Amino acid sequence: MLITFKCKSYPEVLMYQEHAKRILDMLNKDMERGVITAAEAPRAVALLEGEIEESRKHQVSEQVERDVHAHHGDVEDNDHEPIELVTFSTRAYPLLEMLRSARDQQTDVLWGV
């Protein structure tokens, strides 16, 4: 399921619920419906930037690599694109930019409405 984040100062941001959960949990926000007010935006930006920085310190674990190979095997398959892991920082970046815009333009970020 997708979550659509809306803000008057930035284009809509779509995220899969499973990816948005990590961010919303960190901000103590509900998944179904919520708001990050302009007053909350500076703290949200700082928390998300810190989480992104922390995630960059840790390389993809061997366990994740083993899982990928277990599901796709070592056999070269020319019918499919190569597997590319998407990092947390890549997934979070559009929402981070929206939060920065909300902070700078003093607007709220809404979802589920």
mmCIF file of N, CA and C in Angstrom, residues 26 58 74 103 109:
data_model
loop_
_atom_site.group_PDB
_atom_site.id
_atom_site.type_symbol
_atom_site.label_atom_id
_atom_site.label_comp_id
_atom_site.label_asym_id
_atom_site.label_seq_id
_atom_site.Cartn_x
_atom_site.Cartn_y
_atom_site.Cartn_z
ATOM 1 N N MET A 26 9.915 6.694 13.792
ATOM 2 C CA MET A 26 10.959 7.534 14.361
ATOM 3 C C MET A 26 10.391 8.886 14.811
ATOM 4 N N HIS A 58 26.721 1.934 7.731
ATOM 5 C CA HIS A 58 26.648 0.474 7.726
ATOM 6 C C HIS A 58 26.453 -0.019 6.304
ATOM 7 N N ASP A 74 22.754 -18.297 -8.076
ATOM 8 C CA ASP A 74 23.993 -17.858 -8.716
ATOM 9 C C ASP A 74 23.938 -18.015 -10.228
ATOM 10 N N ARG A 103 9.829 23.047 6.375
ATOM 11 C CA ARG A 103 10.528 23.834 7.397
ATOM 12 C C ARG A 103 10.806 25.251 6.899
ATOM 13 N N VAL A 109 3.140 19.057 6.534
ATOM 14 C CA VAL A 109 3.158 17.861 5.713
ATOM 15 C C VAL A 109 2.021 16.968 6.199
#
